[in-house]
Each structure stands twice: as structure tokens, then as C-alpha cells.
Amino acid sequence: MPIKQLPWPALSRWARPHLGFWRSSYAIHSIMGLLLLLIALFAIGMFLLSHLNLNYSQQAMYELRRDQIRDVFFTGLVRIDAHQTALERQVATLATIGETFYRLSREQQGSRTAQRQLQSQLEKTLQSLLESELGVSGAGLWYQPGIVAPAGKRYAPYLVKAGVGDPRMQSQSTDFKQTRWFELTLGREGARSPASGETAYWSPVYFDMATGRVVLTLAQPVVSAEGVLIGVATIDWASDQVVDLVSRMEVTQSSFAFLNDRNNRNLSSLSQNEDPVQEQKIIDAILAANLSGNDPDTSSALGDSKSPEKRLRTRQLNVDGRLYELYYATTPAGMVYGAGVPKDEIDRVLVPMRDTNYRILVTTGSVLLILSLYLLYRILQLMRELQASYTDVLTGLPNRVRLLRDLQDRQEACLILLNLDRFKEVNSLFGNECGDAVLLAMRKQVRSFIRTHSHPFGPAPELYRLSSDEFALLGPGVSESRVRTFASELTEFLCAQRVNWQQQALTLDTSAGIAFLRESNGNAASDLLLNQATIAVSQARDQMRQYLFYDQSQEVEKGYEKNIYWARRLKKAIETNALRPHFQPIHDNQLGTFTKYECLVRMDDPEHGVIAAGQFMEVANKLRLNRQITRIMVEKSFAAFATQPHEFSINLSYMDIVDPETLALILEHLRAGNVGERVIFEILESDGIGNYGDVLHFIDKVKSFGCRIAIDDFGTGYSNFSHLLKLNVDFIKIDGSLIRYLAQDHTAFLVTKGIVQFARSLGIKTVAEFVHSEVVQRRVVELGIDFSQGEYFGMPAAELLAGEGQKERDK
């Protein structure tokens, strides 16, 4: 399958996390859910609070606006009440005057002169009343026939304002009981007998034929001391004066005031309406509401007895779809005074406050939303980081960290470690993309096997990817026999699978190691189980078996304990200066004597004596202490041969050669003493040379001081002769694996002979290592090898051997 068609886009790695991760991140999901809930509750609470605050503010502002309207309304109502009350007091005064005039007239009946004087005085009193500031348009006293005039005659002085100039006196000869005003006041249905009290009565609006005006009349009976009705005192109030008295409403642009009489007739025009058509519609709507009939307190006595607040009535009025709030009350005269304000204009003052509140709400909500989104974004980032720390990036499977974490929660477990065979070779040969495709195919096939085949674990085992070519299956602890069957079927299934990569069929050959956890002990048990499975898979591969169970009886962990033991001892030896050079002699086969010594590192131990390098150098290489040991050997070797005439050799690895500190130390000693011509540096051929340029640079540096170069362990590597061609070497030390068998292995003899002949053709001296017997030494001499080194001539010692090699005989 081409790599672009593989089902592993980056997004899917986040969209399909494994179940184990979601179990571990349950707390984070819960916290995020609670956070979302808190944000939602806060947003709802803030909205409700803002809404309640707006409603409260609107209600408060609305009530304040209504209070303003009521204040303006009460101002007009009190003015009308005061005016009508003043008129009632005036008519009462006029009735008293009428009674006084009646009494004086009875006393002066015999004197016509006195009668005329009394009449003149009465008429002046009426004129003074008309000239007062009460806005009276007419006033009069109406007497019964023959009461204050000769028998059969009537005296009814009545003054009327003419509009311009002085009021004119106008006597009425008609019986006042026949007049229109009497019919509408004292003579109306429900009025008390004129002689029964002194209460004044208001008439509705009517047209006065005598004066040609639309007026209202206030009438009060004039009663003698004996309680006999002798006449009626009246005051007229013209309709134009009523209009001027109605206060102007200035609360809103379209507010208005009105005044209706007791018969529900309008007495005034609207105060602030510039549209006559709209004005007439409002008046018609007010009249249609019949506000006078709706008020139970229409009588003067009742109306006057209640305060303006108690008389206030409100209602809504709909005019062509526009709502008005009406405030009205009955006046002492039985009239209805009212004011109206459009409801939309009352609400209009609330619009700025409502807009401000909504702006605050939107701004606060937006800030909260941004902060919430940022917080959620950070939480999602945290979840992704947590997921990444527990998840393999390529396969989307849980990783090693996740496996160790899951093992901590288990008391019993079975761990199957799957290791792809030859994966490194596949990766090196075909590239990383091919390696990724193989790993993804491995994930797919293992999942497919678990899904389609029976397994002994109950719930499906979790699949993990631990390292480049390692996968793991974790399930509950079950019997070994059941796991054995499962492991056998799984490895056979995987080995039968093929991955096609650019027309190359690659296999999924897999080795498996199985370990059981029988009793959990936290982190230590988790690491131990994984180590045991790793040991089992390594042994399975070494034994060329498809799977292997970890066997505690093999005690493989002791190898690890041994490494730890030698690591501690090695570090302590370095700290206590317990590493020393020992010197092994090198025999010159031509001269028959020791001319050279190889410096070999040894560890001095108080309990175990001298310890060879083979015990600790492997650990030293793994701990990267080998360079430090090399520097110690350089220091002590140069010091040991500073006063000796012998040649000496020091072993260097490729890493020592490219180490700047080691090179600087060597050059420092070469400059300090005249020993360069006696120094030989042995480079390990089996160590592998990564960069010949670095080695040639080193060789050029040291050869400038007369040093010579030897290739150690020659014959163990795969590029032997290429080394000789590329490097300007002086000696070849033939590896002991060839020299040891010269006496009985003809093939080793022939190979060694070829090396000697090739070296001689290049002018390179040869050294035979591991010469352990006289028979081997004779073969070495037979081949013409220049030098011999080994047990036959002497093992490494702390002191130099003196004298010639007596064991070698030229025969």
C-alpha cells in the first residue's frame, strides 16, 4: 500500500485516542464539564441579573415618570378644585347677602328711599363680585315674587360681563324656576329641596339664551331665618374661562389635559396637540369612555370631601392603536378633569438606559465568552499535551509511560512483548517511510487478530507501542497454558502477514517475550515486569524461537546486578587511583630479546588482587568512562617509560582518537619528553573507524614526534586490507583467534600467511598475539612474523621484565 494511502493522518491520532487514555483523563473531562457548566450558569445568572436589574430600573424610571405625570396632574386638579371651591364660597357669600338684603328690605318696607338704597348697594356688591379675579362671567340674586318687591313684582338683579367694558345690570322678570339653570341645578332629579339646606349645586354646560354664552351655573338657595326659600344666589362660569383654567401638560411632547362636565361633555381643547384630526379622535375616545359615569363620586359633596390622591383614577386609552395612560378625577363641581400621556413616550425615556444596560451586558458577555474560550483552549492544549505524553505519535497507541502507569493499578497482569525481527535492517535499507508503514501494519494486524481470534484475557488486551520496533499487549493474569496458545497463534499469524512497499513484500516476523505479574508492588513491580518481558524476548530471539516465557530460575537479573556492581567498583577505582598499567613484553623474533612492551590497564583490589580489564571494560564503555581510563593510562605509561630505554605501546579506540582532551594530553607528553620514537599507538581494528580523516589527522600529529602506529586485533574486522591501504601504519598485530590455532588449523595458517605476505609487501612489521606454546611460536617463526606476544613469553606484570627471551631458540 502506498504510504499516502495509509490510514494514519495526523488528525486521526487526536480524534481516536485509546480507551486507556480517556480513562486516565476522566478527571480532566469532568473538570472541563464542570467549568463549562459554571460558565453557562454564570452567563445565565449574569443575564438574569442584568434582566432583573433592567426591569427594576425600568420600573423605577417608569414609576418616577408616572410620579411626574401625577404631580403635573395634581397641580392642575388642585387649581381647578381651588377655583371651584372659591366660587362656592362666593356663591355662599352672595346667598348671605341675599338673606341680609331680604331682612333689611322687610325692615324698610315703608320707605321707598331706603329700598332703593338697599337695591343700589346690592347691585354694587354684584358688580364687585364680577370684577374679582375669580373669572366669574355672571352673578345674580333671584327672589320669589313679592319677597323684596311690591306684591306681584319680582326683583332679580343679575349682572353679566359683556366681555368689553363694565358689566351690565340685567334684571329678570321671569320666574327663576322656569329658567334653564334652575332646571339643571336645584330642579334636577335627585337634588334636595331648595329650602332644606345651603349646599351649592353645579349645572352642566348649557347655552344661556339671555347672554348668548355657553356657561356653567353654580346655584345656592337663599333661605330666611324661618327656613323659607326666598330666592337663589347664582354665579355663572363661561366655558372660555374653563379652557384657560385647564393646566398645560408638559411631561412629554404629546401629553394633553381635558375637562368634562357631569354630562360627559368636553369643556376644553387638548393642551399640546397640533394635529386637529388626532385631537378630535382623542376627544371622541375620551367621551366614549364616559369617565363621568365611571366615577361613583360625582356629587359635589362627595367629591369635595376626598383628597386629590383618593379621587385619582387611571386607565388606558387606545386611539388608532396608540396607547395612552389617562389620569382623571372628579372635581367638586362634578366635572372630570384629566390628563393623558402616550405610553410609548413614557417608555422612550427608558430606551437610553435599556441600550446602556444591553451594551454592558453584551460587553461583559463578550469578555466572559473570550476568557472562557481561551480557558477552554488552554485546557484542550493541556489535554493534548497529556495525551501526547501518554500516546505514541505515529501509531496513536499508548506508549511506554502509559504502560507503566497502567501496571501500577494492577495486582495481577500478563505482559506480552512483541519485537519485530530485522526491523533496523528494513529501516536502513528502505528508509523511515517504509519503517513507519511496517509499524502501522503491525498495529493493524495485531488489532485485527485480537478482534477476530479468541484470546484468554476476557476483555480485549490493551495494545501499546514501547519503542521503535517493540509493541506490548497487557491483559489480566491468566494461566500460562492459555497464554501459550494465544502467543503461538499470534506470532504465527504475524509471521504469515506481508507488507507491500514499492513492490517489495516485507514480512512481520515477530519474537515475543511473556512475563506475569502475580503481586503488584507499585513502580518497582511495573519496571520489573517490563524488564522480565524484555529479557524473555531477547532470549527467544537468541534461541530462534517465536516466543518464550520469562523463567525466574535463570536469574538473568544477576547480570544486571553484576553490571551495577562493577560500575560502582570502577568509579571507586578511578576516585582512589586504583587503576594502574601492567606491561606485557613483546619478543623480537630476529634479535631474540624483549624490545617492546604493551601497556594494559589493571585494577588493584585489596580483596581480590589484580583484576584484568576484561572484567570491567565493557561496563566502562557503556558508562562512557573509557576515555577517562585512556587518559589515566597515557599519564601513567609515559611516566613509567620516561627513564626506560624500551619501546612501549598504548591502546587507543577510535573514540579516543577523536577526543580533543585525549589528543591534547598525548601531544603535551610528547612535547615534554624525548620519547616519541619509542611510543607506539595501537588502534583497534575491530573498533570500527567512522572517519578516516580524523584518524589520519591523529597519525600525522603523532608521527611528527617519531611515534609509530599499529593496527590491533587485525583479522577480526570486515575491512582489514582497506585499513592498511588508507592508514600509514607501521605494525600489524595479528589477532589471537588466528594465532591460537596455527599448529592445528591449516586454514588459520594459510590466512595468517597471506596477512604476513601482504604486510611484507607494504613494508609493515607483523606481531603475533596470544602465543601460548612453543609449537605455536615455531609456526610463527616459520611464517616470518617479526614479533611475538603472549603467555609463552610472559603475562602482563606491574614491573618490566629484564634480559633476553631465553625461551626462544633458533634451531
mmCIF file of C-alpha atoms in Angstrom, residues 416-687:
data_model
loop_
_atom_site.group_PDB
_atom_site.id
_atom_site.type_symbol
_atom_site.label_atom_id
_atom_site.label_comp_id
_atom_site.label_asym_id
_atom_site.label_seq_id
_atom_site.Cartn_x
_atom_site.Cartn_y
_atom_site.Cartn_z
ATOM 1 C CA ILE A 416 3.391 -9.946 26.067
ATOM 2 C CA LEU A 417 6.254 -8.031 24.459
ATOM 3 C CA LEU A 418 6.315 -8.190 20.641
ATOM 4 C CA ASN A 419 9.562 -7.346 18.846
ATOM 5 C CA LEU A 420 9.808 -7.084 15.067
ATOM 6 C CA ASP A 421 12.728 -9.092 13.728
ATOM 7 C CA ARG A 422 15.215 -7.307 11.447
ATOM 8 C CA PHE A 423 13.330 -4.027 11.693
ATOM 9 C CA LYS A 424 16.539 -1.981 11.846
ATOM 10 C CA GLU A 425 17.742 -3.563 8.630
ATOM 11 C CA VAL A 426 14.413 -2.785 6.935
ATOM 12 C CA ASN A 427 14.563 0.799 8.186
ATOM 13 C CA SER A 428 18.144 1.234 6.992
ATOM 14 C CA LEU A 429 17.566 -0.455 3.647
ATOM 15 C CA PHE A 430 14.265 1.107 2.578
ATOM 16 C CA GLY A 431 14.086 4.282 4.678
ATOM 17 C CA ASN A 432 11.999 5.649 7.525
ATOM 18 C CA GLU A 433 8.787 5.852 5.491
ATOM 19 C CA CYS A 434 8.942 2.147 4.871
ATOM 20 C CA GLY A 435 9.647 1.565 8.558
ATOM 21 C CA ASP A 436 6.617 3.666 9.511
ATOM 22 C CA ALA A 437 4.455 1.657 7.116
ATOM 23 C CA VAL A 438 5.660 -1.583 8.711
ATOM 24 C CA LEU A 439 4.875 -0.300 12.209
ATOM 25 C CA LEU A 440 1.399 0.810 11.180
ATOM 26 C CA ALA A 441 0.800 -2.542 9.537
ATOM 27 C CA MET A 442 1.926 -4.228 12.757
ATOM 28 C CA ARG A 443 -0.608 -2.207 14.738
ATOM 29 C CA LYS A 444 -3.349 -3.035 12.270
ATOM 30 C CA GLN A 445 -2.623 -6.755 12.158
ATOM 31 C CA VAL A 446 -2.370 -7.166 15.942
ATOM 32 C CA ARG A 447 -5.685 -5.376 16.402
ATOM 33 C CA SER A 448 -7.216 -7.487 13.660
ATOM 34 C CA PHE A 449 -6.001 -10.679 15.328
ATOM 35 C CA ILE A 450 -7.396 -9.653 18.726
ATOM 36 C CA ARG A 451 -10.712 -8.743 17.124
ATOM 37 C CA THR A 452 -11.120 -11.895 15.029
ATOM 38 C CA HIS A 453 -9.453 -14.557 17.214
ATOM 39 C CA SER A 454 -10.213 -15.828 20.651
ATOM 40 C CA HIS A 455 -7.961 -14.736 23.474
ATOM 41 C CA PRO A 456 -7.717 -15.852 27.114
ATOM 42 C CA PHE A 457 -7.968 -12.436 28.757
ATOM 43 C CA GLY A 458 -11.713 -11.793 28.928
ATOM 44 C CA PRO A 459 -11.721 -8.083 27.989
ATOM 45 C CA ALA A 460 -9.547 -7.414 24.953
ATOM 46 C CA PRO A 461 -5.922 -6.722 25.955
ATOM 47 C CA GLU A 462 -4.519 -3.221 25.544
ATOM 48 C CA LEU A 463 -2.001 -2.700 22.728
ATOM 49 C CA TYR A 464 0.985 -0.401 23.348
ATOM 50 C CA ARG A 465 3.953 0.755 21.321
ATOM 51 C CA LEU A 466 7.066 0.967 23.502
ATOM 52 C CA SER A 467 9.995 1.783 21.207
ATOM 53 C CA SER A 468 10.951 1.748 17.552
ATOM 54 C CA ASP A 469 10.121 -1.924 16.919
ATOM 55 C CA GLU A 470 8.528 -3.024 20.181
ATOM 56 C CA PHE A 471 4.837 -3.463 20.910
ATOM 57 C CA ALA A 472 3.197 -4.806 24.048
ATOM 58 C CA LEU A 473 -0.087 -6.472 24.932
ATOM 59 C CA LEU A 474 -1.311 -6.091 28.507
ATOM 60 C CA GLY A 475 -4.065 -8.265 29.888
ATOM 61 C CA PRO A 476 -5.156 -9.727 33.220
ATOM 62 C CA GLY A 477 -3.231 -12.566 34.771
ATOM 63 C CA VAL A 478 -4.406 -15.956 33.433
ATOM 64 C CA SER A 479 -2.985 -19.454 33.203
ATOM 65 C CA GLU A 480 0.268 -19.949 31.327
ATOM 66 C CA SER A 481 -1.186 -22.669 29.088
ATOM 67 C CA ARG A 482 -3.898 -20.385 27.746
ATOM 68 C CA VAL A 483 -1.401 -17.582 27.112
ATOM 69 C CA ARG A 484 0.926 -20.065 25.385
ATOM 70 C CA THR A 485 -1.753 -20.962 22.846
ATOM 71 C CA PHE A 486 -2.558 -17.308 22.259
ATOM 72 C CA ALA A 487 1.111 -16.302 21.838
ATOM 73 C CA SER A 488 1.739 -19.171 19.423
ATOM 74 C CA GLU A 489 -1.233 -18.300 17.244
ATOM 75 C CA LEU A 490 -0.408 -14.569 17.332
ATOM 76 C CA THR A 491 3.244 -14.944 16.299
ATOM 77 C CA GLU A 492 2.349 -17.438 13.557
ATOM 78 C CA PHE A 493 -0.342 -15.055 12.317
ATOM 79 C CA LEU A 494 2.067 -12.098 12.229
ATOM 80 C CA CYS A 495 4.817 -14.079 10.515
ATOM 81 C CA ALA A 496 2.347 -15.005 7.777
ATOM 82 C CA GLN A 497 1.455 -11.375 7.052
ATOM 83 C CA ARG A 498 3.070 -9.321 4.287
ATOM 84 C CA VAL A 499 3.533 -5.577 3.857
ATOM 85 C CA ASN A 500 3.878 -4.414 0.275
ATOM 86 C CA TRP A 501 6.228 -1.457 -0.046
ATOM 87 C CA GLN A 502 7.059 -0.228 -3.529
ATOM 88 C CA GLN A 503 6.717 -3.728 -4.992
ATOM 89 C CA GLN A 504 8.680 -5.203 -2.093
ATOM 90 C CA ALA A 505 6.961 -7.811 0.083
ATOM 91 C CA LEU A 506 8.108 -7.331 3.667
ATOM 92 C CA THR A 507 7.284 -9.747 6.479
ATOM 93 C CA LEU A 508 6.144 -9.089 10.015
ATOM 94 C CA ASP A 509 8.312 -11.742 11.635
ATOM 95 C CA THR A 510 7.936 -11.245 15.354
ATOM 96 C CA SER A 511 9.528 -12.571 18.508
ATOM 97 C CA ALA A 512 7.523 -12.477 21.722
ATOM 98 C CA GLY A 513 8.502 -12.442 25.367
ATOM 99 C CA ILE A 514 5.917 -13.145 28.071
ATOM 100 C CA ALA A 515 6.044 -12.259 31.761
ATOM 101 C CA PHE A 516 3.494 -12.468 34.577
ATOM 102 C CA LEU A 517 2.791 -10.115 37.450
ATOM 103 C CA ARG A 518 1.402 -12.081 40.372
ATOM 104 C CA GLU A 519 1.508 -9.441 43.101
ATOM 105 C CA SER A 520 1.752 -5.706 42.492
ATOM 106 C CA ASN A 521 4.396 -3.636 44.237
ATOM 107 C CA GLY A 522 3.902 -0.227 42.651
ATOM 108 C CA ASN A 523 6.523 1.254 40.319
ATOM 109 C CA ALA A 524 9.117 -1.415 41.127
ATOM 110 C CA ALA A 525 6.770 -4.199 40.011
ATOM 111 C CA SER A 526 5.937 -2.332 36.800
ATOM 112 C CA ASP A 527 9.575 -1.877 35.838
ATOM 113 C CA LEU A 528 10.408 -5.444 36.859
ATOM 114 C CA LEU A 529 7.633 -6.937 34.724
ATOM 115 C CA LEU A 530 8.736 -4.947 31.677
ATOM 116 C CA ASN A 531 12.370 -5.949 32.217
ATOM 117 C CA GLN A 532 11.377 -9.595 32.529
ATOM 118 C CA ALA A 533 9.407 -9.452 29.278
ATOM 119 C CA THR A 534 12.378 -7.748 27.595
ATOM 120 C CA ILE A 535 14.704 -10.500 28.805
ATOM 121 C CA ALA A 536 12.273 -13.153 27.569
ATOM 122 C CA VAL A 537 12.000 -11.649 24.072
ATOM 123 C CA SER A 538 15.788 -11.294 23.866
ATOM 124 C CA GLN A 539 16.229 -14.936 24.817
ATOM 125 C CA ALA A 540 13.563 -16.001 22.354
ATOM 126 C CA ARG A 541 15.465 -14.238 19.585
ATOM 127 C CA ASP A 542 18.808 -15.689 20.680
ATOM 128 C CA GLN A 543 17.292 -19.170 20.749
ATOM 129 C CA MET A 544 15.492 -18.554 17.431
ATOM 130 C CA ARG A 545 12.110 -19.248 18.970
ATOM 131 C CA GLN A 546 8.906 -17.369 18.192
ATOM 132 C CA TYR A 547 8.021 -16.777 21.831
ATOM 133 C CA LEU A 548 9.387 -17.507 25.253
ATOM 134 C CA PHE A 549 8.138 -17.176 28.815
ATOM 135 C CA TYR A 550 10.346 -15.487 31.337
ATOM 136 C CA ASP A 551 11.914 -18.082 33.630
ATOM 137 C CA GLN A 552 12.863 -16.730 37.020
ATOM 138 C CA SER A 553 15.110 -19.746 37.644
ATOM 139 C CA GLN A 554 17.537 -18.440 35.026
ATOM 140 C CA GLU A 555 18.277 -15.466 37.244
ATOM 141 C CA VAL A 556 19.080 -13.157 34.370
ATOM 142 C CA GLU A 557 18.781 -10.200 36.703
ATOM 143 C CA LYS A 558 22.086 -11.212 38.222
ATOM 144 C CA GLY A 559 23.747 -9.982 35.075
ATOM 145 C CA TYR A 560 22.277 -6.575 35.701
ATOM 146 C CA GLU A 561 23.336 -6.728 39.317
ATOM 147 C CA LYS A 562 26.827 -7.622 38.150
ATOM 148 C CA ASN A 563 26.906 -4.570 35.895
ATOM 149 C CA ILE A 564 25.822 -2.364 38.792
ATOM 150 C CA TYR A 565 28.492 -3.982 40.980
ATOM 151 C CA TRP A 566 31.294 -3.340 38.505
ATOM 152 C CA ALA A 567 30.053 0.180 37.785
ATOM 153 C CA ARG A 568 30.392 1.045 41.463
ATOM 154 C CA ARG A 569 33.823 -0.609 41.728
ATOM 155 C CA LEU A 570 35.083 1.084 38.574
ATOM 156 C CA LYS A 571 34.040 4.546 39.732
ATOM 157 C CA LYS A 572 35.605 3.913 43.114
ATOM 158 C CA ALA A 573 38.829 2.710 41.465
ATOM 159 C CA ILE A 574 39.050 5.916 39.458
ATOM 160 C CA GLU A 575 38.426 8.006 42.550
ATOM 161 C CA THR A 576 41.041 6.094 44.637
ATOM 162 C CA ASN A 577 43.646 5.890 41.848
ATOM 163 C CA ALA A 578 43.408 2.089 41.805
ATOM 164 C CA LEU A 579 43.810 1.795 38.004
ATOM 165 C CA ARG A 580 47.411 1.038 37.050
ATOM 166 C CA PRO A 581 49.244 0.000 33.867
ATOM 167 C CA HIS A 582 50.681 -3.538 33.635
ATOM 168 C CA PHE A 583 53.280 -4.295 30.998
ATOM 169 C CA GLN A 584 53.356 -7.359 28.717
ATOM 170 C CA PRO A 585 56.645 -7.989 26.879
ATOM 171 C CA ILE A 586 56.834 -8.256 23.090
ATOM 172 C CA HIS A 587 59.578 -10.576 21.790
ATOM 173 C CA ASP A 588 61.689 -9.622 18.787
ATOM 174 C CA ASN A 589 61.953 -12.859 16.778
ATOM 175 C CA GLN A 590 65.048 -11.622 14.933
ATOM 176 C CA LEU A 591 67.014 -10.382 17.913
ATOM 177 C CA GLY A 592 65.712 -12.955 20.364
ATOM 178 C CA THR A 593 65.021 -10.431 23.107
ATOM 179 C CA PHE A 594 62.246 -8.186 24.532
ATOM 180 C CA THR A 595 62.317 -4.827 22.776
ATOM 181 C CA LYS A 596 58.762 -3.621 23.339
ATOM 182 C CA TYR A 597 56.049 -3.657 25.994
ATOM 183 C CA GLU A 598 52.285 -3.253 25.668
ATOM 184 C CA CYS A 599 50.687 -1.167 28.452
ATOM 185 C CA LEU A 600 47.473 -2.817 29.679
ATOM 186 C CA VAL A 601 45.120 -1.419 32.343
ATOM 187 C CA ARG A 602 44.531 -3.365 35.545
ATOM 188 C CA MET A 603 42.547 -2.696 38.714
ATOM 189 C CA ASP A 604 44.189 -3.168 42.105
ATOM 190 C CA ASP A 605 41.750 -4.584 44.650
ATOM 191 C CA PRO A 606 42.655 -5.197 48.299
ATOM 192 C CA GLU A 607 40.461 -8.307 48.486
ATOM 193 C CA HIS A 608 40.724 -9.835 45.020
ATOM 194 C CA GLY A 609 44.144 -8.680 43.960
ATOM 195 C CA VAL A 610 44.778 -7.573 40.371
ATOM 196 C CA ILE A 611 41.675 -7.556 38.149
ATOM 197 C CA ALA A 612 42.045 -7.818 34.378
ATOM 198 C CA ALA A 613 40.436 -5.285 32.043
ATOM 199 C CA GLY A 614 38.027 -7.857 30.655
ATOM 200 C CA GLN A 615 36.075 -7.711 33.918
ATOM 201 C CA PHE A 616 35.216 -4.048 33.755
ATOM 202 C CA MET A 617 35.967 -2.509 30.314
ATOM 203 C CA GLU A 618 32.570 -3.451 28.869
ATOM 204 C CA VAL A 619 30.858 -1.614 31.713
ATOM 205 C CA ALA A 620 33.335 1.254 31.305
ATOM 206 C CA ASN A 621 32.396 1.586 27.633
ATOM 207 C CA LYS A 622 28.679 1.619 28.448
ATOM 208 C CA LEU A 623 29.199 4.224 31.171
ATOM 209 C CA ARG A 624 31.478 6.233 28.845
ATOM 210 C CA LEU A 625 34.341 6.043 31.290
ATOM 211 C CA ASN A 626 36.694 4.550 28.702
ATOM 212 C CA ARG A 627 38.124 7.931 27.684
ATOM 213 C CA GLN A 628 38.882 8.786 31.279
ATOM 214 C CA ILE A 629 40.631 5.411 31.679
ATOM 215 C CA THR A 630 42.628 6.062 28.480
ATOM 216 C CA ARG A 631 43.855 9.400 29.840
ATOM 217 C CA ILE A 632 44.890 7.687 33.081
ATOM 218 C CA MET A 633 46.851 5.087 31.071
ATOM 219 C CA VAL A 634 48.533 7.792 28.961
ATOM 220 C CA GLU A 635 49.647 9.650 32.091
ATOM 221 C CA LYS A 636 50.990 6.579 33.893
ATOM 222 C CA SER A 637 52.500 4.886 30.827
ATOM 223 C CA PHE A 638 54.537 7.932 29.819
ATOM 224 C CA ALA A 639 55.647 8.291 33.436
ATOM 225 C CA ALA A 640 56.712 4.601 33.633
ATOM 226 C CA PHE A 641 58.873 4.725 30.463
ATOM 227 C CA ALA A 642 60.293 8.185 30.952
ATOM 228 C CA THR A 643 63.570 6.674 32.221
ATOM 229 C CA GLN A 644 63.391 3.302 30.414
ATOM 230 C CA PRO A 645 65.047 2.562 27.041
ATOM 231 C CA HIS A 646 62.289 0.238 25.831
ATOM 232 C CA GLU A 647 59.572 0.936 23.325
ATOM 233 C CA PHE A 648 56.012 0.864 24.682
ATOM 234 C CA SER A 649 52.572 0.754 23.111
ATOM 235 C CA ILE A 650 49.291 2.291 24.294
ATOM 236 C CA ASN A 651 45.877 1.073 23.095
ATOM 237 C CA LEU A 652 43.532 3.729 21.629
ATOM 238 C CA SER A 653 40.000 3.346 20.356
ATOM 239 C CA TYR A 654 38.538 5.420 17.589
ATOM 240 C CA MET A 655 36.643 7.463 20.194
ATOM 241 C CA ASP A 656 39.930 8.169 21.997
ATOM 242 C CA ILE A 657 41.500 9.400 18.794
ATOM 243 C CA VAL A 658 38.696 11.898 18.064
ATOM 244 C CA ASP A 659 38.554 13.098 21.695
ATOM 245 C CA PRO A 660 40.208 16.567 21.836
ATOM 246 C CA GLU A 661 41.225 16.189 25.501
ATOM 247 C CA THR A 662 42.973 12.850 24.914
ATOM 248 C CA LEU A 663 44.821 14.175 21.861
ATOM 249 C CA ALA A 664 45.898 17.287 23.736
ATOM 250 C CA LEU A 665 47.207 15.172 26.626
ATOM 251 C CA ILE A 666 49.219 12.917 24.282
ATOM 252 C CA LEU A 667 50.757 15.880 22.452
ATOM 253 C CA GLU A 668 51.606 17.501 25.768
ATOM 254 C CA HIS A 669 53.612 14.443 26.890
ATOM 255 C CA LEU A 670 55.275 14.093 23.506
ATOM 256 C CA ARG A 671 56.454 17.688 23.691
ATOM 257 C CA ALA A 672 57.578 17.388 27.288
ATOM 258 C CA GLY A 673 59.935 14.377 26.800
ATOM 259 C CA ASN A 674 62.134 12.964 24.067
ATOM 260 C CA VAL A 675 60.210 9.674 23.935
ATOM 261 C CA GLY A 676 58.280 9.954 20.670
ATOM 262 C CA GLU A 677 60.451 7.431 18.798
ATOM 263 C CA ARG A 678 59.756 4.810 21.488
ATOM 264 C CA VAL A 679 55.939 5.252 21.510
ATOM 265 C CA ILE A 680 53.589 3.002 19.541
ATOM 266 C CA PHE A 681 49.837 3.718 19.432
ATOM 267 C CA GLU A 682 47.727 0.632 18.831
ATOM 268 C CA ILE A 683 44.413 1.340 17.083
ATOM 269 C CA LEU A 684 41.762 -1.342 17.463
ATOM 270 C CA GLU A 685 40.828 -2.654 14.010
ATOM 271 C CA SER A 686 37.714 -4.294 15.440
ATOM 272 C CA ASP A 687 36.530 -0.977 16.899
#
